[in-house]
Amino acid sequence: MNTTNPRVRFAPSPTGMLHVGNARTALYNWLFARRAGGVFLLRIEDTDLERSEERYEAQLMEDLRWLGLDWDEGPADADSGEKGEFGPYRQSERLAIYAEHTERLLNEGKAYPCFCTPEELEAERKQAVAGHGPQVYSGRCRTLDQTTIDENLAAGKPFAVRLKIEDHPLRFHDLVRGPVEFAAETVSDPILVRSATGGAGGMSEGIPVYNYVVTVDDALMEITHVIRGDDHISNTPKQVAIYEAFGWPVPEFAHLSTILGADRERLSKRHGATSISTFREMGYLPEALVNYLALLGWGAEDGKTETFTLEELTQAFSLERVTPSPAIFDFDKLNWLNRHYLKQAEPERLATLSWGYFSAQMAGADPAAVHTWFLQLLALFVPAVDHLDQLPATSAPVFGFDAEAARANEENAAVLAADSARTVLSELANRVRAHQGRVAPEAFKEWMNEIKAATGVKGKELFHPVRIAITGAHSGREFDKLLPLIEDGAALGINIPSVRQRIERFVGV
RNA sequence: GGCGCUAUCGUCUAGGGGUUAGGACGUGAGAUUCUCAAUCUUAAAACACGGGUUCGAUUCCCGUUAGCGCUACCA
């Protein structure tokens, strides 16, 4: 095995959205390759013709690119031609290769045709369960004599191709878990190629199965380290047997633990966002997601560092430090990381990423004309969100003011019921009445000082009622930044009520 | 049922035969800002259980339990 120049692959099947679990597998593969100066390749596992869809394949590549995970070899798509010397990189385009290899195995007596029907196999399985024995294929067709085989073939009986499992333990080495061993009698002779029944089996007729093609491809593509989910551990002995049948070297394996939801069950849509594209739509930054995924099952050598750029990760990553135990996906920690990267993001980048969320509020506005103001808005509100799609809700008090709702709100009502609140608001109303035109932030600040002096009310008692009269809520962003934002926005022709209009509506000047 | 994988604070993890079992998220408290948030300080919080091995196990071994995976002519 070539350890100086490792080759690893990410081999998703295009049957759905790229899930965080798979994304983490892709990341670890990529990190391992980049760290070691090796090759990272992308292979599309579309042998499940029924479920594979082209749009998923395109989405997958887009998601990978968004995360910053580029591949050295892989299939052609809209953005680039096929890369690499080991193609094709789509399994559906490699059928002839598999057929050739199946022929070889059959000729060498390492595989055999199996004429058992699904019904027969099902009956065997039921019997095994009833007898508390392992559910393995009996090997009935393994010992068929040539005459019977020829007769069956001549009669046009459909058959699957099975591999003969040798009678010795199947071992492999796992970089995350150490040596793993399976007794031969616990591994059935696996199906390599599905039978062709003449239509009854649907589109998959005669198509080789996953365990077989994955092994052929990994060997032919000279993969040195197979890094994948731990749901493949039980498949690995079958694959090891296939390597052995062909006389190919067995690669190193690294099986990554499952990502679970808060209820300790496999993470699924039920737990909230799980697909990469959803996180993107919600306004998570790719660097936050990458950082979080890296931490989910791996830790820095110092045991302390939490934030890593992709660059830093490639320096620090090693498979030896990957933990074997399953990890629960923690949205709180992801949010913390996202806030961390949001703070560091360039304002212009944030503007580009956020603009789309405000299509309702900014309807009809000229993006160029409101750009500076929009940056101002983001500077004030981005620090208050976990992810960008929360921006419209968090900044809603800027864009509109509902005096009725403000008064009706229970918490507000409690604040407004205080004598001090009434005094403060009437003082405020007096000043608005006496003042002409726009309420300048400087003037407002002066008013607040005057009211404080005149009434003796200060702190919460002073600011909460005023805040309600202007924003409809007793808490929010700092007044000295919020007021100019509202006033500038009102002057810009976006549909934003001015400070004066708000106070007038609320106090009824 | 069979086989396999896993087991340190609520969560992600560091550590490792003798440690005050470390960090981070989250949570509580305090400071601060008009408030909330943010920030800073601080507190509470863990070696699943039972047997070995050993002078000594959270650490090594075995078992139990629990969780998860595979047990397909899915990937």
Coordinates of C-alpha atoms (C1' of nucleotides) in Angstrom, one line a residue:
Chain A
M1 CA 0.0 0.0 0.0
N2 CA 1.2 3.4 -0.9
T3 CA 1.3 5.3 2.4
T4 CA 3.4 8.3 1.2
N5 CA 0.7 9.4 -1.3
P6 CA -2.7 8.4 0.0
R7 CA -5.8 8.4 -2.2
V8 CA -9.1 8.7 -0.5
R9 CA -12.6 9.1 -1.8
F10 CA -16.0 10.5 -0.9
A11 CA -18.6 8.3 -2.5
P12 CA -22.2 9.5 -1.9
S13 CA -25.2 8.1 -3.6
P14 CA -27.3 10.9 -5.3
T15 CA -30.6 9.8 -3.7
G16 CA -31.2 12.8 -1.6
M17 CA -29.8 16.0 -0.1
L18 CA -26.2 16.1 1.3
H19 CA -26.7 15.4 5.0
V20 CA -24.5 16.7 7.8
G21 CA -23.3 13.2 8.5
N22 CA -22.1 12.7 5.0
A23 CA -20.7 16.2 4.9
R24 CA -18.6 15.3 7.9
T25 CA -17.4 12.2 6.2
A26 CA -16.5 14.2 3.1
L27 CA -14.7 16.8 5.3
Y28 CA -12.6 14.1 7.1
N29 CA -11.6 12.6 3.8
W30 CA -10.7 15.9 2.4
L31 CA -8.8 16.9 5.5
F32 CA -6.9 13.7 5.6
A33 CA -5.9 14.0 1.9
R34 CA -4.9 17.6 2.2
R35 CA -2.9 17.0 5.4
A36 CA -1.0 14.1 3.8
G37 CA -0.6 15.7 0.4
G38 CA -2.7 13.0 -1.1
V39 CA -5.6 12.8 -3.6
F40 CA -9.3 13.4 -2.7
L41 CA -11.7 12.0 -5.2
L42 CA -15.4 12.2 -5.7
R43 CA -17.3 9.1 -6.9
I44 CA -21.0 9.0 -7.5
E45 CA -22.6 5.7 -6.3
D46 CA -25.7 5.6 -8.5
T47 CA -26.1 1.9 -8.8
D48 CA -29.5 2.3 -7.2
L49 CA -31.1 3.4 -10.5
E50 CA -34.5 3.6 -8.9
R51 CA -33.6 6.3 -6.4
S52 CA -30.7 8.1 -8.0
E53 CA -31.5 11.5 -9.5
E54 CA -29.4 13.9 -11.5
R55 CA -30.5 17.0 -9.6
Y56 CA -29.2 15.4 -6.3
E57 CA -25.9 14.9 -7.9
A58 CA -25.7 18.5 -9.0
Q59 CA -26.8 19.7 -5.5
L60 CA -24.2 17.5 -3.9
M61 CA -21.4 19.0 -5.8
E62 CA -22.7 22.5 -5.1
D63 CA -22.9 21.8 -1.4
L64 CA -19.3 20.4 -1.4
R65 CA -18.0 23.5 -3.1
W66 CA -19.9 25.7 -0.7
L67 CA -18.2 24.0 2.2
G68 CA -14.9 24.6 0.5
L69 CA -14.2 20.9 -0.2
D70 CA -12.7 20.7 -3.7
W71 CA -11.9 17.3 -5.3
D72 CA -8.9 16.4 -7.4
E73 CA -10.7 13.7 -9.4
G74 CA -14.3 13.3 -10.1
P75 CA -17.1 13.2 -12.7
A76 CA -17.9 16.0 -15.2
D77 CA -20.6 18.4 -14.3
A78 CA -21.9 21.8 -15.4
D79 CA -18.8 23.6 -13.9
S80 CA -16.0 21.3 -15.1
G81 CA -15.1 18.3 -17.1
E82 CA -14.1 15.0 -15.7
K83 CA -10.9 15.2 -13.7
G84 CA -8.5 12.3 -13.1
E85 CA -7.1 9.2 -14.8
F86 CA -9.2 6.6 -12.9
G87 CA -12.6 7.3 -14.4
P88 CA -15.4 7.1 -15.1
Y89 CA -16.4 8.3 -11.7
R90 CA -20.0 7.5 -11.9
Q91 CA -20.8 3.9 -11.2
S92 CA -23.6 3.8 -13.7
E93 CA -20.9 4.4 -16.3
R94 CA -18.7 1.5 -15.1
L95 CA -21.1 -1.4 -15.7
A96 CA -18.8 -3.0 -18.3
I97 CA -15.9 -2.9 -15.9
Y98 CA -17.9 -4.8 -13.3
A99 CA -19.2 -7.3 -15.8
E100 CA -15.7 -8.1 -16.8
H101 CA -14.6 -8.6 -13.3
T102 CA -17.6 -10.8 -12.5
E103 CA -16.7 -13.0 -15.5
R104 CA -13.2 -13.3 -14.1
L105 CA -14.5 -14.4 -10.7
L106 CA -16.9 -16.9 -12.2
N107 CA -14.1 -18.4 -14.4
E108 CA -11.8 -18.7 -11.5
G109 CA -14.4 -20.5 -9.4
K110 CA -14.4 -17.8 -6.8
A111 CA -18.1 -16.9 -7.5
Y112 CA -21.0 -19.0 -8.5
P113 CA -24.5 -18.6 -9.9
C114 CA -27.3 -18.8 -7.4
F115 CA -30.7 -19.9 -8.6
C116 CA -32.5 -19.5 -5.3
T117 CA -35.7 -17.5 -5.5
P118 CA -36.4 -14.6 -3.1
E119 CA -39.2 -16.8 -1.6
E120 CA -36.8 -19.6 -0.9
L121 CA -34.3 -17.2 0.7
E122 CA -37.0 -15.6 2.8
A123 CA -38.1 -19.1 4.1
E124 CA -34.5 -19.8 5.1
R125 CA -34.2 -16.6 6.9
K126 CA -37.4 -17.2 8.9
Q127 CA -36.1 -20.6 9.9
A128 CA -32.8 -19.2 11.0
V129 CA -34.5 -16.7 13.3
A130 CA -36.8 -19.3 14.7
G131 CA -33.8 -21.5 15.5
H132 CA -31.9 -18.7 17.1
G133 CA -29.2 -19.2 14.6
P134 CA -27.3 -16.6 12.5
Q135 CA -29.1 -15.5 9.4
V136 CA -26.7 -16.6 6.8
Y137 CA -27.3 -18.0 3.3
S138 CA -27.2 -21.8 3.4
G139 CA -24.9 -22.0 0.4
R140 CA -27.2 -24.3 -1.3
C141 CA -26.2 -23.3 -4.8
R142 CA -22.5 -23.2 -4.0
T143 CA -22.2 -27.0 -4.3
L144 CA -24.4 -27.4 -7.5
D145 CA -22.7 -29.7 -10.0
Q146 CA -21.9 -28.4 -13.4
T147 CA -24.6 -30.4 -15.1
T148 CA -27.3 -28.9 -12.9
I149 CA -25.9 -25.4 -13.5
D150 CA -25.9 -26.0 -17.3
E151 CA -29.5 -27.3 -17.2
N152 CA -30.7 -24.3 -15.2
L153 CA -28.9 -21.9 -17.5
A154 CA -30.3 -23.7 -20.6
A155 CA -33.7 -23.5 -19.1
G156 CA -33.3 -19.7 -18.8
K157 CA -33.6 -19.7 -15.0
P158 CA -32.7 -16.3 -13.6
F159 CA -29.6 -16.3 -11.3
A160 CA -27.7 -14.0 -9.1
V161 CA -23.9 -14.2 -8.7
R162 CA -22.6 -15.0 -5.3
L163 CA -19.1 -14.8 -3.9
K164 CA -17.6 -17.9 -2.1
I165 CA -16.5 -16.8 1.3
E166 CA -13.3 -18.7 2.3
D167 CA -13.4 -20.5 5.6
H168 CA -11.1 -18.2 7.6
P169 CA -11.7 -15.2 9.8
L170 CA -12.1 -11.9 7.9
R171 CA -9.9 -9.2 9.5
F172 CA -9.3 -5.6 8.7
H173 CA -7.6 -2.7 10.4
D174 CA -9.5 0.3 11.5
L175 CA -7.6 3.6 12.1
V176 CA -10.3 4.7 14.5
R177 CA -11.1 1.4 16.3
G178 CA -8.1 -0.8 15.9
P179 CA -8.2 -4.4 14.6
V180 CA -11.7 -5.8 13.8
E181 CA -12.4 -9.5 13.2
F182 CA -15.4 -11.4 11.9
A183 CA -15.7 -15.2 12.0
A184 CA -16.3 -16.7 8.5
E185 CA -19.4 -18.5 9.5
T186 CA -21.1 -15.2 10.4
V187 CA -20.7 -13.9 6.9
S188 CA -23.0 -15.1 4.2
D189 CA -21.8 -15.7 0.6
P190 CA -22.8 -12.2 -0.6
I191 CA -24.7 -11.5 -3.8
L192 CA -22.4 -9.7 -6.2
V193 CA -24.8 -9.3 -9.1
R194 CA -28.6 -9.2 -9.0
S195 CA -30.5 -11.7 -11.1
A196 CA -32.1 -10.8 -14.4
T197 CA -35.6 -12.1 -14.2
G198 CA -36.8 -10.5 -17.4
G199 CA -38.5 -7.4 -15.9
A200 CA -39.8 -8.6 -12.6
G201 CA -37.0 -7.0 -10.7
G202 CA -37.5 -3.5 -12.1
M203 CA -34.6 -1.3 -13.3
S204 CA -32.0 -3.0 -11.1
E205 CA -32.0 -6.3 -13.1
G206 CA -28.6 -7.7 -13.5
I207 CA -27.0 -4.6 -11.9
P208 CA -24.1 -5.4 -9.5
V209 CA -24.7 -4.6 -5.8
Y210 CA -23.1 -1.9 -3.7
N211 CA -20.7 -4.0 -1.7
Y212 CA -19.3 -5.4 -4.9
V213 CA -18.9 -2.3 -7.0
V214 CA -17.6 -0.2 -4.1
T215 CA -14.8 -2.7 -3.7
V216 CA -14.0 -3.0 -7.3
D217 CA -13.9 0.8 -7.6
D218 CA -11.9 1.4 -4.5
A219 CA -9.3 -1.2 -5.7
L220 CA -9.2 0.1 -9.3
M221 CA -9.1 3.7 -8.2
E222 CA -6.2 2.7 -5.9
I223 CA -7.9 4.0 -2.8
T224 CA -5.5 3.6 0.2
H225 CA -7.8 4.7 3.0
V226 CA -11.5 4.1 3.1
I227 CA -13.0 6.7 5.4
R228 CA -16.7 6.3 5.8
G229 CA -19.6 6.0 8.2
D230 CA -19.6 3.2 10.8
D231 CA -22.8 1.8 9.3
H232 CA -20.4 0.1 6.9
I233 CA -18.5 -1.8 9.5
S234 CA -20.6 -4.9 9.1
N235 CA -20.2 -4.7 5.3
T236 CA -16.5 -4.6 5.5
P237 CA -15.8 -8.3 6.0
K238 CA -17.7 -9.0 2.7
Q239 CA -15.6 -6.4 1.0
V240 CA -12.4 -7.8 2.5
A241 CA -13.4 -11.2 1.0
I242 CA -13.8 -9.5 -2.4
Y243 CA -10.4 -7.9 -2.2
E244 CA -9.0 -11.4 -1.4
A245 CA -10.8 -13.1 -4.2
F246 CA -9.2 -10.7 -6.7
G247 CA -5.9 -10.8 -4.9
W248 CA -6.0 -7.1 -4.3
P249 CA -4.3 -5.4 -1.3
V250 CA -6.8 -4.5 1.4
P251 CA -6.8 -0.8 2.2
E252 CA -6.8 0.8 5.6
F253 CA -10.3 1.6 7.0
A254 CA -11.5 4.4 9.2
H255 CA -15.1 4.1 10.3
L256 CA -16.7 7.3 11.6
S257 CA -19.3 7.2 14.3
T258 CA -22.9 8.1 13.6
I259 CA -24.3 11.6 14.3
L260 CA -27.3 11.4 16.6
G261 CA -30.1 13.8 17.5
A262 CA -30.9 15.0 21.0
D263 CA -33.0 11.9 21.6
R264 CA -30.0 9.6 20.8
E265 CA -31.5 8.5 17.6
R266 CA -29.9 8.8 14.3
L267 CA -30.1 12.4 13.2
S268 CA -33.0 13.0 10.8
K269 CA -35.2 15.8 9.5
R270 CA -37.3 15.3 12.5
H271 CA -34.5 16.9 14.6
G272 CA -34.5 20.1 12.6
A273 CA -32.1 21.1 9.8
T274 CA -29.9 18.3 8.6
S275 CA -29.1 19.0 5.0
I276 CA -26.3 21.3 4.1
S277 CA -28.4 23.4 1.7
T278 CA -30.8 24.1 4.5
F279 CA -28.1 25.4 6.8
R280 CA -26.9 27.6 3.9
E281 CA -30.5 28.9 3.4
M282 CA -30.7 29.6 7.1
G283 CA -27.7 31.9 7.0
Y284 CA -25.1 29.7 8.5
L285 CA -21.6 30.4 7.3
P286 CA -19.7 27.5 5.7
E287 CA -16.7 28.1 7.9
A288 CA -18.9 27.7 11.0
L289 CA -20.4 24.5 9.8
V290 CA -17.0 23.1 8.8
N291 CA -15.6 24.0 12.1
Y292 CA -18.5 22.5 14.0
L293 CA -18.5 19.3 11.9
A294 CA -14.7 18.9 12.5
L295 CA -15.3 19.1 16.2
L296 CA -18.0 16.5 16.1
G297 CA -15.9 13.4 16.6
W298 CA -12.4 14.9 16.6
G299 CA -10.5 17.1 19.0
A300 CA -7.4 19.2 18.8
E301 CA -4.2 17.8 20.3
D302 CA -4.1 20.5 23.0
G303 CA -7.7 19.5 24.0
K304 CA -8.6 23.1 24.2
T305 CA -8.7 24.9 20.8
E306 CA -12.3 25.2 19.5
T307 CA -12.1 27.5 16.5
F308 CA -10.3 26.5 13.3
T309 CA -10.2 27.8 9.8
L310 CA -10.1 25.1 7.1
E311 CA -6.5 26.0 6.7
E312 CA -5.8 25.4 10.4
L313 CA -7.8 22.2 10.3
T314 CA -5.7 20.7 7.5
Q315 CA -2.6 21.3 9.7
A316 CA -4.1 19.9 12.9
F317 CA -6.3 17.0 11.6
S318 CA -5.4 13.3 12.1
L319 CA -7.5 10.2 11.9
E320 CA -5.9 8.9 15.1
R321 CA -7.6 11.6 17.1
V322 CA -11.1 10.8 15.8
T323 CA -13.3 9.4 18.5
P324 CA -15.1 6.1 17.9
S325 CA -18.2 6.9 20.0
P326 CA -21.4 8.4 18.5
A327 CA -21.9 12.1 18.9
I328 CA -25.1 14.1 19.4
F329 CA -25.5 17.1 17.1
D330 CA -25.7 20.2 19.3
F331 CA -27.4 23.2 17.6
D332 CA -26.4 25.5 20.5
K333 CA -22.7 25.0 19.9
L334 CA -23.1 25.4 16.1
N335 CA -24.9 28.7 16.8
W336 CA -22.1 29.8 19.0
L337 CA -19.5 29.0 16.3
N338 CA -21.7 30.8 13.7
R339 CA -21.9 33.9 15.9
H340 CA -18.2 33.7 16.2
Y341 CA -17.7 33.7 12.5
L342 CA -20.5 36.3 11.9
K343 CA -18.5 38.7 14.1
Q344 CA -15.5 38.3 11.9
A345 CA -17.2 38.4 8.5
E346 CA -16.6 41.4 6.2
P347 CA -19.6 43.8 6.2
E348 CA -19.9 43.6 2.4
R349 CA -20.0 39.8 2.5
L350 CA -22.8 39.9 5.1
A351 CA -24.7 42.4 3.0
T352 CA -24.5 40.1 0.0
L353 CA -25.6 37.1 2.1
S354 CA -28.4 38.9 3.9
W355 CA -30.0 41.0 1.2
G356 CA -32.3 38.2 0.1
Y357 CA -33.9 37.9 3.5
F358 CA -35.3 41.4 3.3
S359 CA -37.1 41.1 0.0
A360 CA -40.4 42.0 1.7
Q361 CA -39.0 45.0 3.7
M362 CA -36.9 46.3 0.9
A363 CA -39.5 45.8 -1.9
G364 CA -39.0 48.5 -4.4
A365 CA -35.9 50.0 -2.9
D366 CA -32.9 50.6 -5.0
P367 CA -30.1 48.4 -3.6
A368 CA -27.4 50.9 -4.4
A369 CA -29.3 53.8 -2.8
V370 CA -29.9 52.0 0.5
H371 CA -26.6 50.1 0.6
T372 CA -24.9 52.3 3.2
W373 CA -28.0 52.2 5.4
F374 CA -28.3 48.5 5.0
L375 CA -24.7 48.1 6.2
Q376 CA -25.6 50.2 9.2
L377 CA -28.6 47.9 9.8
L378 CA -26.5 44.8 9.7
A379 CA -23.8 46.3 11.9
L380 CA -26.5 46.7 14.6
F381 CA -28.4 43.5 14.2
V382 CA -26.1 40.8 13.0
P383 CA -24.5 40.6 16.5
A384 CA -27.9 39.8 17.8
V385 CA -28.6 36.7 15.7
D386 CA -27.5 33.1 15.6
H387 CA -28.0 32.9 11.8
L388 CA -28.8 35.4 9.1
D389 CA -32.3 34.3 8.4
Q390 CA -33.3 35.6 11.8
L391 CA -32.4 39.2 10.7
P392 CA -35.9 40.3 9.5
A393 CA -37.5 39.2 12.7
T394 CA -34.9 40.7 15.0
S395 CA -34.8 44.0 13.1
A396 CA -38.6 44.1 12.6
P397 CA -38.9 47.1 15.1
V398 CA -37.0 49.2 12.6
F399 CA -39.3 48.5 9.7
G400 CA -42.7 49.0 11.3
F401 CA -44.5 50.2 14.3
D402 CA -47.9 49.0 15.6
A403 CA -49.0 51.2 18.4
E404 CA -52.0 49.1 19.2
A405 CA -50.0 45.9 19.5
A406 CA -47.4 47.7 21.6
R407 CA -50.0 48.7 24.1
A408 CA -51.7 45.3 24.1
N409 CA -48.6 43.3 24.8
E410 CA -48.8 41.9 28.3
E411 CA -45.2 42.7 29.3
N412 CA -45.5 46.1 27.9
A413 CA -48.8 46.7 29.7
A414 CA -47.1 46.0 33.0
V415 CA -44.4 48.5 32.3
L416 CA -46.8 51.2 31.1
A417 CA -49.1 50.8 34.1
A418 CA -46.5 52.4 36.4
D419 CA -47.1 56.0 37.4
S420 CA -43.5 56.8 36.4
A421 CA -44.2 55.5 32.9
R422 CA -47.2 57.8 32.5
T423 CA -45.2 60.8 33.7
V424 CA -42.3 60.0 31.4
L425 CA -44.5 59.6 28.3
S426 CA -46.4 62.8 28.9
E427 CA -43.1 64.6 29.3
L428 CA -42.0 63.1 26.0
A429 CA -45.2 64.0 24.3
N430 CA -44.8 67.6 25.4
R431 CA -41.4 67.8 23.8
V432 CA -42.5 66.2 20.6
R433 CA -45.4 68.7 20.4
A434 CA -43.1 71.7 21.0
H435 CA -40.6 70.5 18.5
Q436 CA -40.9 70.8 14.7
G437 CA -39.8 68.3 12.1
R438 CA -37.4 65.4 12.3
V439 CA -36.3 64.2 15.7
A440 CA -32.6 64.3 15.6
P441 CA -30.8 61.7 17.7
E442 CA -28.9 64.5 19.5
A443 CA -32.1 66.3 20.4
F444 CA -33.6 63.1 21.6
K445 CA -30.7 62.4 23.9
E446 CA -31.1 65.9 25.3
W447 CA -34.8 65.2 25.9
M448 CA -34.0 62.1 27.8
N449 CA -31.7 64.0 30.1
E450 CA -34.3 66.7 30.6
I451 CA -36.9 64.2 31.5
K452 CA -34.6 62.4 33.8
A453 CA -33.9 65.7 35.6
A454 CA -37.5 66.8 35.6
T455 CA -39.1 63.6 36.8
G456 CA -36.4 61.9 38.8
V457 CA -37.1 58.7 36.9
K458 CA -34.0 56.9 35.5
G459 CA -32.8 53.5 34.3
K460 CA -35.3 50.9 33.3
E461 CA -38.2 53.0 34.5
L462 CA -37.2 55.8 32.2
F463 CA -36.1 53.9 29.1
H464 CA -38.6 51.0 29.0
P465 CA -41.7 53.1 28.3
V466 CA -39.9 55.3 25.8
R467 CA -38.6 52.2 24.0
I468 CA -42.1 50.8 23.9
A469 CA -43.4 54.1 22.4
I470 CA -40.8 53.9 19.7
T471 CA -40.2 50.3 18.9
G472 CA -43.1 48.5 20.5
A473 CA -40.8 46.4 22.7
H474 CA -39.2 47.2 26.0
S475 CA -35.8 45.8 25.0
G476 CA -33.8 45.9 21.9
R477 CA -30.6 47.3 20.4
E478 CA -28.9 50.4 21.8
F479 CA -31.0 53.6 21.4
D480 CA -28.1 55.8 20.1
K481 CA -27.6 53.5 17.2
L482 CA -31.2 52.5 16.7
L483 CA -32.6 56.1 16.4
P484 CA -30.3 57.2 13.7
L485 CA -31.1 54.0 11.8
I486 CA -34.8 54.6 12.0
E487 CA -34.5 58.3 11.1
D488 CA -32.1 57.6 8.2
G489 CA -34.3 54.8 7.0
A490 CA -37.4 57.0 7.1
A491 CA -35.6 59.6 5.0
L492 CA -34.6 57.0 2.5
G493 CA -38.1 56.4 1.1
I494 CA -38.2 52.8 2.5
N495 CA -41.5 52.3 4.2
I496 CA -40.3 53.1 7.7
P497 CA -42.2 55.4 10.1
S498 CA -40.1 58.1 11.6
V499 CA -39.5 58.5 15.3
R500 CA -41.9 61.4 15.4
Q501 CA -44.6 59.4 13.7
R502 CA -44.2 56.6 16.2
I503 CA -44.4 58.7 19.3
E504 CA -47.4 60.6 17.9
R505 CA -49.2 57.4 17.1
F506 CA -48.4 55.9 20.5
V507 CA -49.0 58.9 22.8
G508 CA -51.6 60.4 20.6
V509 CA -50.1 63.9 20.3
Chain B
rG1 C1' -32.5 -14.0 17.4
rG2 C1' -27.2 -13.6 15.3
rC3 C1' -22.9 -10.6 14.5
rG4 C1' -20.5 -6.1 15.3
rC5 C1' -19.5 -1.1 17.2
rU6 C1' -19.8 2.3 21.4
rA7 C1' -19.8 4.0 26.8
rU8 C1' -15.7 10.8 31.1
rC9 C1' -20.1 16.9 33.3
rG10 C1' -26.9 17.9 30.1
rU11 C1' -23.9 18.1 25.1
rC12 C1' -18.9 18.0 22.2
rU13 C1' -14.5 16.4 24.2
rA14 C1' -9.0 16.2 26.8
rG15 C1' -6.6 12.8 29.8
rG16 C1' -4.8 8.4 31.5
rG17 C1' -2.6 2.7 36.7
rG18 C1' -1.5 7.3 41.9
rU19 C1' -4.5 14.1 38.7
rU20 C1' -7.8 19.4 42.7
rA21 C1' -10.2 14.5 36.2
rG22 C1' -8.8 19.8 32.0
rG23 C1' -11.3 22.8 28.0
rA24 C1' -15.7 24.4 25.1
rC25 C1' -21.2 24.9 24.4
rG26 C1' -25.3 25.3 27.4
rU27 C1' -27.1 26.5 32.6
rG28 C1' -26.8 29.6 37.4
rA29 C1' -24.6 34.0 39.9
rG30 C1' -21.9 38.7 39.7
rA31 C1' -19.9 43.0 36.9
rU32 C1' -21.1 46.3 32.9
rU33 C1' -24.4 49.0 29.1
rC34 C1' -31.1 52.5 29.3
rU35 C1' -33.1 47.1 28.5
rC36 C1' -32.2 42.4 26.1
rA37 C1' -28.1 40.4 23.8
rA38 C1' -22.9 40.6 23.6
rU39 C1' -18.5 40.9 26.8
rC40 C1' -15.7 39.8 31.3
rU41 C1' -15.4 37.2 36.1
rU42 C1' -17.4 33.2 38.6
rA43 C1' -20.2 28.7 40.2
rA44 C1' -22.6 24.0 39.8
rA45 C1' -21.9 19.8 36.7
rA46 C1' -18.9 13.5 34.7
rC47 C1' -15.3 8.6 34.7
rA48 C1' -22.8 3.4 33.4
rC49 C1' -22.8 -1.2 36.7
rG50 C1' -20.4 -5.9 38.5
rG51 C1' -16.2 -8.8 38.8
rG52 C1' -11.1 -9.5 38.1
rU53 C1' -5.4 -7.9 37.5
rU54 C1' -2.7 -4.6 40.8
rC55 C1' 0.0 -1.9 46.6
rG56 C1' -3.5 1.2 43.9
rA57 C1' -8.2 1.4 39.0
rU58 C1' -11.9 6.2 35.9
rU59 C1' -7.7 4.3 33.0
rC60 C1' -6.0 -2.7 31.5
rC61 C1' -9.1 -7.6 31.1
rC62 C1' -13.9 -10.1 31.4
rG63 C1' -19.0 -9.8 32.0
rU64 C1' -23.7 -7.1 32.6
rU65 C1' -26.6 -3.1 31.1
rA66 C1' -27.8 0.5 27.6
rG67 C1' -27.5 2.9 22.8
rC68 C1' -26.5 2.3 17.8
rG69 C1' -25.4 -0.4 13.2
rC70 C1' -25.6 -4.6 10.0
rU71 C1' -28.3 -9.0 9.5
rA72 C1' -31.6 -7.2 1.5
rC73 C1' -31.0 -9.6 -5.3
rC74 C1' -30.7 -0.7 -0.7
rA75 C1' -26.6 2.4 -0.7

